[in-house]
Amino acid sequence: MADEVILYDLPSKSGGCWSLNPWKTRLVLNYKGIPYKTQWVEYPDVAPLLKGFGIPPNKEGRPYTIPAAKLDSNTYIMDSLAITKELEKRYPTPSLHLDSPILPKAMQALGKVAEGTRPVWMAKVPAALLNPPSAEYFLRTRSEQVGQPLLEYGKEKGGDQAWNNAEPAIKDLVALLKETDGPFFMGNEISYADFVITSALYFIRRIDEADYEKIVSHDESLVKLMDATAKYFERSDH
């Protein structure tokens, strides 16, 4: 019998998966029907845990990040895309269509949306979602990242200014999704591109329902995509 996969994820104070990158991995596991269990790891404990597994650090940015996964007794992997590629090799059906040309386009479009809206959502994460140890860590590290106290960053650069900056990127994402009749990026066939985008939309919804509505109100295709993938979000906390 194959070893059960362990998914290392960030807990939330209200329960269940919340962060977009762990959701990408969780959706793949749920979609493929791969047995797994979740181990919750607060932000300050991530680096010591993953370093202890012998996982090589990232070369840029934070050296150790979530998600990570134990795929068998000898295999630990960090980073959602790296985990997904290995899962696709081990469990090729149903396919995630990682070779689809739509995937890099979707990832690029999402990156621009995330960058534009970052002042809106980032400062809300600690109070909305995190337990005290992770909240303190998030406030400290993200303040360093943006070069000012995180709450000041949200007040100064969020609001209408951020939404106006993000508007073109959201429209580009919608246009990409509407290249087919949907509900998925590949029409009637689900792919990893769908999970990349819905993970981010679910993340925003967990932070602030009003911000989520502001994004999906751009076009009904975004709501249809969320509805079409909803069943893969049902398992979020074990």
PDB file of C-alpha atoms in Angstrom:
ATOM      1  CA  MET A   1       0.000   0.000   0.000  1.00  0.00           C
ATOM      2  CA  ALA A   2       1.363   3.408  -0.973  1.00  0.00           C
ATOM      3  CA  ASP A   3       2.226   5.887   1.778  1.00  0.00           C
ATOM      4  CA  GLU A   4      -0.475   8.433   2.490  1.00  0.00           C
ATOM      5  CA  VAL A   5       0.493  11.922   1.369  1.00  0.00           C
ATOM      6  CA  ILE A   6       0.977  14.505   4.104  1.00  0.00           C
ATOM      7  CA  LEU A   7       0.161  18.095   3.150  1.00  0.00           C
ATOM      8  CA  TYR A   8       1.810  20.769   5.273  1.00  0.00           C
ATOM      9  CA  ASP A   9      -0.531  23.744   5.415  1.00  0.00           C
ATOM     10  CA  LEU A  10      -1.046  27.005   7.324  1.00  0.00           C
ATOM     11  CA  PRO A  11      -3.860  26.974   9.894  1.00  0.00           C
ATOM     12  CA  SER A  12      -6.506  29.655  10.229  1.00  0.00           C
ATOM     13  CA  LYS A  13      -8.197  30.721  13.447  1.00  0.00           C
ATOM     14  CA  SER A  14     -11.624  29.828  12.058  1.00  0.00           C
ATOM     15  CA  GLY A  15     -10.460  26.480  10.633  1.00  0.00           C
ATOM     16  CA  GLY A  16      -9.640  25.101   7.229  1.00  0.00           C
ATOM     17  CA  CYS A  17      -7.271  25.949   4.415  1.00  0.00           C
ATOM     18  CA  TRP A  18      -7.179  29.615   3.437  1.00  0.00           C
ATOM     19  CA  SER A  19      -3.961  30.466   1.601  1.00  0.00           C
ATOM     20  CA  LEU A  20      -3.928  30.332  -2.193  1.00  0.00           C
ATOM     21  CA  ASN A  21      -0.742  28.293  -2.630  1.00  0.00           C
ATOM     22  CA  PRO A  22      -1.714  25.427  -0.301  1.00  0.00           C
ATOM     23  CA  TRP A  23      -5.141  25.450  -1.930  1.00  0.00           C
ATOM     24  CA  LYS A  24      -3.542  24.755  -5.314  1.00  0.00           C
ATOM     25  CA  THR A  25      -2.023  21.560  -3.934  1.00  0.00           C
ATOM     26  CA  ARG A  26      -5.130  20.604  -1.961  1.00  0.00           C
ATOM     27  CA  LEU A  27      -7.323  21.014  -5.045  1.00  0.00           C
ATOM     28  CA  VAL A  28      -5.026  18.724  -7.032  1.00  0.00           C
ATOM     29  CA  LEU A  29      -5.212  16.084  -4.296  1.00  0.00           C
ATOM     30  CA  ASN A  30      -8.989  16.404  -4.059  1.00  0.00           C
ATOM     31  CA  TYR A  31      -9.445  16.334  -7.838  1.00  0.00           C
ATOM     32  CA  LYS A  32      -7.287  13.254  -8.325  1.00  0.00           C
ATOM     33  CA  GLY A  33      -8.754  11.482  -5.296  1.00  0.00           C
ATOM     34  CA  ILE A  34      -5.347  10.959  -3.701  1.00  0.00           C
ATOM     35  CA  PRO A  35      -5.474   9.908  -0.031  1.00  0.00           C
ATOM     36  CA  TYR A  36      -3.814  12.505   2.196  1.00  0.00           C
ATOM     37  CA  LYS A  37      -3.865  14.082   5.599  1.00  0.00           C
ATOM     38  CA  THR A  38      -3.067  17.624   6.690  1.00  0.00           C
ATOM     39  CA  GLN A  39      -0.439  18.738   9.171  1.00  0.00           C
ATOM     40  CA  TRP A  40      -0.979  22.346  10.240  1.00  0.00           C
ATOM     41  CA  VAL A  41       2.122  24.499  10.686  1.00  0.00           C
ATOM     42  CA  GLU A  42       2.148  28.048  12.068  1.00  0.00           C
ATOM     43  CA  TYR A  43       4.311  30.509  10.130  1.00  0.00           C
ATOM     44  CA  PRO A  44       7.223  30.666  12.625  1.00  0.00           C
ATOM     45  CA  ASP A  45       7.488  26.864  12.603  1.00  0.00           C
ATOM     46  CA  VAL A  46       7.656  26.456   8.821  1.00  0.00           C
ATOM     47  CA  ALA A  47      11.390  26.967   8.306  1.00  0.00           C
ATOM     48  CA  PRO A  48      12.573  24.724  11.178  1.00  0.00           C
ATOM     49  CA  LEU A  49      10.206  21.929  10.133  1.00  0.00           C
ATOM     50  CA  LEU A  50      11.007  21.929   6.422  1.00  0.00           C
ATOM     51  CA  LYS A  51      14.722  22.418   6.994  1.00  0.00           C
ATOM     52  CA  GLY A  52      14.596  19.386   9.271  1.00  0.00           C
ATOM     53  CA  PHE A  53      13.188  17.339   6.406  1.00  0.00           C
ATOM     54  CA  GLY A  54      16.256  18.190   4.325  1.00  0.00           C
ATOM     55  CA  ILE A  55      14.306  20.251   1.780  1.00  0.00           C
ATOM     56  CA  PRO A  56      16.614  22.644  -0.101  1.00  0.00           C
ATOM     57  CA  PRO A  57      15.733  26.311   0.548  1.00  0.00           C
ATOM     58  CA  ASN A  58      14.334  28.637  -2.094  1.00  0.00           C
ATOM     59  CA  LYS A  59      17.033  30.667  -3.807  1.00  0.00           C
ATOM     60  CA  GLU A  60      14.973  33.867  -3.724  1.00  0.00           C
ATOM     61  CA  GLY A  61      12.568  35.361  -1.212  1.00  0.00           C
ATOM     62  CA  ARG A  62      11.675  33.411   1.931  1.00  0.00           C
ATOM     63  CA  PRO A  63      13.808  30.238   2.049  1.00  0.00           C
ATOM     64  CA  TYR A  64      11.038  27.939   3.278  1.00  0.00           C
ATOM     65  CA  THR A  65       7.390  28.257   2.306  1.00  0.00           C
ATOM     66  CA  ILE A  66       4.076  26.426   2.452  1.00  0.00           C
ATOM     67  CA  PRO A  67       2.798  24.243   0.910  1.00  0.00           C
ATOM     68  CA  ALA A  68       5.109  21.336   1.333  1.00  0.00           C
ATOM     69  CA  ALA A  69       4.241  17.677   1.029  1.00  0.00           C
ATOM     70  CA  LYS A  70       5.553  14.292   2.057  1.00  0.00           C
ATOM     71  CA  LEU A  71       4.782  12.042  -0.908  1.00  0.00           C
ATOM     72  CA  ASP A  72       6.407   8.881   0.461  1.00  0.00           C
ATOM     73  CA  SER A  73       8.841   7.918   3.180  1.00  0.00           C
ATOM     74  CA  ASN A  74      11.761   9.414   1.259  1.00  0.00           C
ATOM     75  CA  THR A  75      10.234  12.291  -0.699  1.00  0.00           C
ATOM     76  CA  TYR A  76       9.545  15.763   0.661  1.00  0.00           C
ATOM     77  CA  ILE A  77       8.757  18.589  -1.782  1.00  0.00           C
ATOM     78  CA  MET A  78       8.122  22.293  -1.266  1.00  0.00           C
ATOM     79  CA  ASP A  79       6.270  24.713  -3.613  1.00  0.00           C
ATOM     80  CA  SER A  80       2.828  24.173  -5.088  1.00  0.00           C
ATOM     81  CA  LEU A  81       3.908  23.838  -8.717  1.00  0.00           C
ATOM     82  CA  ALA A  82       6.761  21.452  -7.910  1.00  0.00           C
ATOM     83  CA  ILE A  83       4.392  19.291  -5.856  1.00  0.00           C
ATOM     84  CA  THR A  84       1.800  19.363  -8.628  1.00  0.00           C
ATOM     85  CA  LYS A  85       4.296  18.260 -11.276  1.00  0.00           C
ATOM     86  CA  GLU A  86       5.352  15.290  -9.153  1.00  0.00           C
ATOM     87  CA  LEU A  87       1.756  14.337  -8.367  1.00  0.00           C
ATOM     88  CA  GLU A  88       0.936  14.468 -12.068  1.00  0.00           C
ATOM     89  CA  LYS A  89       3.780  12.026 -12.755  1.00  0.00           C
ATOM     90  CA  ARG A  90       2.651   9.640 -10.039  1.00  0.00           C
ATOM     91  CA  TYR A  91      -1.086   9.969 -10.661  1.00  0.00           C
ATOM     92  CA  PRO A  92      -1.454  10.902 -14.352  1.00  0.00           C
ATOM     93  CA  THR A  93      -5.232  10.551 -14.491  1.00  0.00           C
ATOM     94  CA  PRO A  94      -7.298  12.611 -14.465  1.00  0.00           C
ATOM     95  CA  SER A  95      -4.859  14.903 -16.245  1.00  0.00           C
ATOM     96  CA  LEU A  96      -4.118  18.439 -15.086  1.00  0.00           C
ATOM     97  CA  HIS A  97      -2.983  19.458 -18.599  1.00  0.00           C
ATOM     98  CA  LEU A  98       0.197  21.048 -17.298  1.00  0.00           C
ATOM     99  CA  ASP A  99       1.443  21.377 -20.870  1.00  0.00           C
ATOM    100  CA  SER A 100      -1.502  23.547 -21.904  1.00  0.00           C
ATOM    101  CA  PRO A 101      -0.442  26.957 -23.263  1.00  0.00           C
ATOM    102  CA  ILE A 102      -3.242  28.497 -21.205  1.00  0.00           C
ATOM    103  CA  LEU A 103      -1.461  27.725 -17.908  1.00  0.00           C
ATOM    104  CA  PRO A 104       1.402  30.253 -18.161  1.00  0.00           C
ATOM    105  CA  LYS A 105      -1.053  32.846 -19.461  1.00  0.00           C
ATOM    106  CA  ALA A 106      -3.370  32.279 -16.511  1.00  0.00           C
ATOM    107  CA  MET A 107      -0.476  32.440 -14.045  1.00  0.00           C
ATOM    108  CA  GLN A 108       0.792  35.666 -15.578  1.00  0.00           C
ATOM    109  CA  ALA A 109      -2.679  37.230 -15.549  1.00  0.00           C
ATOM    110  CA  LEU A 110      -3.206  36.260 -11.929  1.00  0.00           C
ATOM    111  CA  GLY A 111       0.180  37.669 -10.951  1.00  0.00           C
ATOM    112  CA  LYS A 112      -0.854  41.062 -12.280  1.00  0.00           C
ATOM    113  CA  VAL A 113      -4.205  40.930 -10.473  1.00  0.00           C
ATOM    114  CA  ALA A 114      -2.498  39.950  -7.220  1.00  0.00           C
ATOM    115  CA  GLU A 115       0.076  42.715  -7.545  1.00  0.00           C
ATOM    116  CA  GLY A 116      -2.550  45.342  -8.262  1.00  0.00           C
ATOM    117  CA  THR A 117      -4.797  44.322  -5.391  1.00  0.00           C
ATOM    118  CA  ARG A 118      -2.056  43.549  -2.861  1.00  0.00           C
ATOM    119  CA  PRO A 119      -2.543  46.779  -0.882  1.00  0.00           C
ATOM    120  CA  VAL A 120      -6.214  45.835  -0.496  1.00  0.00           C
ATOM    121  CA  TRP A 121      -5.851  42.314   0.872  1.00  0.00           C
ATOM    122  CA  MET A 122      -2.416  41.911   2.419  1.00  0.00           C
ATOM    123  CA  ALA A 123      -2.975  44.107   5.477  1.00  0.00           C
ATOM    124  CA  LYS A 124      -6.251  42.312   6.260  1.00  0.00           C
ATOM    125  CA  VAL A 125      -4.767  38.819   6.495  1.00  0.00           C
ATOM    126  CA  PRO A 126      -3.533  38.798  10.123  1.00  0.00           C
ATOM    127  CA  ALA A 127      -6.748  40.011  11.747  1.00  0.00           C
ATOM    128  CA  ALA A 128      -9.048  38.114   9.410  1.00  0.00           C
ATOM    129  CA  LEU A 129      -7.351  34.734   9.406  1.00  0.00           C
ATOM    130  CA  LEU A 130      -4.315  34.103  11.556  1.00  0.00           C
ATOM    131  CA  ASN A 131      -3.630  32.722  15.008  1.00  0.00           C
ATOM    132  CA  PRO A 132      -1.395  34.962  17.181  1.00  0.00           C
ATOM    133  CA  PRO A 133       1.996  33.348  16.366  1.00  0.00           C
ATOM    134  CA  SER A 134       1.356  33.535  12.617  1.00  0.00           C
ATOM    135  CA  ALA A 135      -0.231  36.985  12.835  1.00  0.00           C
ATOM    136  CA  GLU A 136       2.868  38.445  14.486  1.00  0.00           C
ATOM    137  CA  TYR A 137       5.123  36.752  11.933  1.00  0.00           C
ATOM    138  CA  PHE A 138       3.027  37.928   8.995  1.00  0.00           C
ATOM    139  CA  LEU A 139       2.876  41.532  10.193  1.00  0.00           C
ATOM    140  CA  ARG A 140       6.620  41.643  10.751  1.00  0.00           C
ATOM    141  CA  THR A 141       7.776  39.971   7.547  1.00  0.00           C
ATOM    142  CA  ARG A 142       5.283  41.662   5.231  1.00  0.00           C
ATOM    143  CA  SER A 143       6.049  45.070   6.733  1.00  0.00           C
ATOM    144  CA  GLU A 144       9.675  44.411   5.830  1.00  0.00           C
ATOM    145  CA  GLN A 145       8.583  43.334   2.347  1.00  0.00           C
ATOM    146  CA  VAL A 146       6.571  46.487   1.590  1.00  0.00           C
ATOM    147  CA  GLY A 147       8.954  48.832   3.385  1.00  0.00           C
ATOM    148  CA  GLN A 148       6.502  50.259   5.937  1.00  0.00           C
ATOM    149  CA  PRO A 149       4.140  49.062   8.665  1.00  0.00           C
ATOM    150  CA  LEU A 150       1.647  46.776   6.997  1.00  0.00           C
ATOM    151  CA  LEU A 151      -1.466  48.532   8.289  1.00  0.00           C
ATOM    152  CA  GLU A 152      -0.128  51.884   7.056  1.00  0.00           C
ATOM    153  CA  TYR A 153       0.564  50.297   3.680  1.00  0.00           C
ATOM    154  CA  GLY A 154      -3.039  49.148   3.437  1.00  0.00           C
ATOM    155  CA  LYS A 155      -4.411  52.561   4.375  1.00  0.00           C
ATOM    156  CA  GLU A 156      -2.115  54.563   2.099  1.00  0.00           C
ATOM    157  CA  LYS A 157      -2.096  52.389  -1.011  1.00  0.00           C
ATOM    158  CA  GLY A 158      -5.318  50.389  -0.806  1.00  0.00           C
ATOM    159  CA  GLY A 159      -8.859  51.478  -1.575  1.00  0.00           C
ATOM    160  CA  ASP A 160      -9.899  52.945  -4.910  1.00  0.00           C
ATOM    161  CA  GLN A 161      -6.309  53.545  -5.952  1.00  0.00           C
ATOM    162  CA  ALA A 162      -5.469  49.861  -5.787  1.00  0.00           C
ATOM    163  CA  TRP A 163      -8.704  48.764  -7.450  1.00  0.00           C
ATOM    164  CA  ASN A 164      -8.135  51.208 -10.305  1.00  0.00           C
ATOM    165  CA  ASN A 165      -4.595  49.869 -10.737  1.00  0.00           C
ATOM    166  CA  ALA A 166      -5.894  46.292 -10.812  1.00  0.00           C
ATOM    167  CA  GLU A 167      -8.768  46.920 -13.210  1.00  0.00           C
ATOM    168  CA  PRO A 168      -6.860  46.229 -16.475  1.00  0.00           C
ATOM    169  CA  ALA A 169      -5.397  42.998 -15.059  1.00  0.00           C
ATOM    170  CA  ILE A 170      -8.813  41.740 -13.945  1.00  0.00           C
ATOM    171  CA  LYS A 171     -10.216  42.480 -17.406  1.00  0.00           C
ATOM    172  CA  ASP A 172      -7.308  40.602 -19.019  1.00  0.00           C
ATOM    173  CA  LEU A 173      -7.991  37.597 -16.790  1.00  0.00           C
ATOM    174  CA  VAL A 174     -11.672  37.620 -17.720  1.00  0.00           C
ATOM    175  CA  ALA A 175     -10.809  37.877 -21.413  1.00  0.00           C
ATOM    176  CA  LEU A 176      -8.525  34.857 -21.117  1.00  0.00           C
ATOM    177  CA  LEU A 177     -11.230  32.822 -19.405  1.00  0.00           C
ATOM    178  CA  LYS A 178     -13.767  33.807 -22.053  1.00  0.00           C
ATOM    179  CA  GLU A 179     -11.642  32.564 -24.945  1.00  0.00           C
ATOM    180  CA  THR A 180     -13.780  29.420 -24.664  1.00  0.00           C
ATOM    181  CA  ASP A 181     -17.424  28.960 -23.718  1.00  0.00           C
ATOM    182  CA  GLY A 182     -16.289  27.718 -20.315  1.00  0.00           C
ATOM    183  CA  PRO A 183     -16.871  27.127 -17.569  1.00  0.00           C
ATOM    184  CA  PHE A 184     -13.170  26.200 -17.494  1.00  0.00           C
ATOM    185  CA  PHE A 185     -10.199  27.750 -19.251  1.00  0.00           C
ATOM    186  CA  MET A 186     -10.161  24.739 -21.581  1.00  0.00           C
ATOM    187  CA  GLY A 187     -13.911  24.849 -22.151  1.00  0.00           C
ATOM    188  CA  ASN A 188     -15.563  21.763 -20.683  1.00  0.00           C
ATOM    189  CA  GLU A 189     -12.271  20.224 -19.494  1.00  0.00           C
ATOM    190  CA  ILE A 190     -10.770  21.064 -16.144  1.00  0.00           C
ATOM    191  CA  SER A 191      -7.058  21.857 -15.860  1.00  0.00           C
ATOM    192  CA  TYR A 192      -4.524  23.178 -13.378  1.00  0.00           C
ATOM    193  CA  ALA A 193      -5.104  26.694 -14.701  1.00  0.00           C
ATOM    194  CA  ASP A 194      -8.582  26.567 -13.167  1.00  0.00           C
ATOM    195  CA  PHE A 195      -7.163  25.648  -9.776  1.00  0.00           C
ATOM    196  CA  VAL A 196      -4.573  28.431  -9.932  1.00  0.00           C
ATOM    197  CA  ILE A 197      -7.272  31.048 -10.412  1.00  0.00           C
ATOM    198  CA  THR A 198      -9.943  29.641  -8.115  1.00  0.00           C
ATOM    199  CA  SER A 199      -7.409  29.217  -5.299  1.00  0.00           C
ATOM    200  CA  ALA A 200      -6.700  32.939  -5.467  1.00  0.00           C
ATOM    201  CA  LEU A 201     -10.377  33.877  -5.618  1.00  0.00           C
ATOM    202  CA  TYR A 202     -11.160  31.639  -2.644  1.00  0.00           C
ATOM    203  CA  PHE A 203      -8.246  33.221  -0.759  1.00  0.00           C
ATOM    204  CA  ILE A 204      -9.686  36.696  -1.329  1.00  0.00           C
ATOM    205  CA  ARG A 205     -13.138  35.505  -0.271  1.00  0.00           C
ATOM    206  CA  ARG A 206     -11.740  34.147   3.020  1.00  0.00           C
ATOM    207  CA  ILE A 207     -10.117  37.506   3.725  1.00  0.00           C
ATOM    208  CA  ASP A 208     -13.023  39.780   2.767  1.00  0.00           C
ATOM    209  CA  GLU A 209     -16.244  38.743   1.036  1.00  0.00           C
ATOM    210  CA  ALA A 210     -16.762  42.285  -0.272  1.00  0.00           C
ATOM    211  CA  ASP A 211     -13.385  42.269  -2.032  1.00  0.00           C
ATOM    212  CA  TYR A 212     -14.187  38.908  -3.588  1.00  0.00           C
ATOM    213  CA  GLU A 213     -17.515  40.236  -4.872  1.00  0.00           C
ATOM    214  CA  LYS A 214     -15.768  43.270  -6.310  1.00  0.00           C
ATOM    215  CA  ILE A 215     -13.561  41.000  -8.429  1.00  0.00           C
ATOM    216  CA  VAL A 216     -16.113  38.421  -9.583  1.00  0.00           C
ATOM    217  CA  SER A 217     -18.679  41.121 -10.372  1.00  0.00           C
ATOM    218  CA  HIS A 218     -16.552  42.013 -13.378  1.00  0.00           C
ATOM    219  CA  ASP A 219     -18.001  39.078 -15.270  1.00  0.00           C
ATOM    220  CA  GLU A 220     -20.234  36.077 -14.605  1.00  0.00           C
ATOM    221  CA  SER A 221     -17.593  33.768 -16.084  1.00  0.00           C
ATOM    222  CA  LEU A 222     -15.596  34.078 -12.850  1.00  0.00           C
ATOM    223  CA  VAL A 223     -18.605  33.012 -10.783  1.00  0.00           C
ATOM    224  CA  LYS A 224     -19.266  30.111 -13.153  1.00  0.00           C
ATOM    225  CA  LEU A 225     -15.658  28.975 -12.776  1.00  0.00           C
ATOM    226  CA  MET A 226     -15.958  29.057  -9.000  1.00  0.00           C
ATOM    227  CA  ASP A 227     -19.235  27.121  -9.133  1.00  0.00           C
ATOM    228  CA  ALA A 228     -17.755  24.518 -11.492  1.00  0.00           C
ATOM    229  CA  THR A 229     -14.825  23.821  -9.152  1.00  0.00           C
ATOM    230  CA  ALA A 230     -16.734  24.161  -5.852  1.00  0.00           C
ATOM    231  CA  LYS A 231     -16.808  20.448  -5.049  1.00  0.00           C
ATOM    232  CA  TYR A 232     -13.005  20.338  -4.930  1.00  0.00           C
ATOM    233  CA  PHE A 233     -13.042  22.958  -2.153  1.00  0.00           C
ATOM    234  CA  GLU A 234     -15.243  20.843   0.107  1.00  0.00           C
ATOM    235  CA  ARG A 235     -12.342  19.112   1.852  1.00  0.00           C
ATOM    236  CA  SER A 236     -10.372  21.883   3.500  1.00  0.00           C
ATOM    237  CA  ASP A 237      -9.516  20.901   7.043  1.00  0.00           C
ATOM    238  CA  HIS A 238      -8.151  17.368   7.344  1.00  0.00           C
TER     239      HIS A 238
END
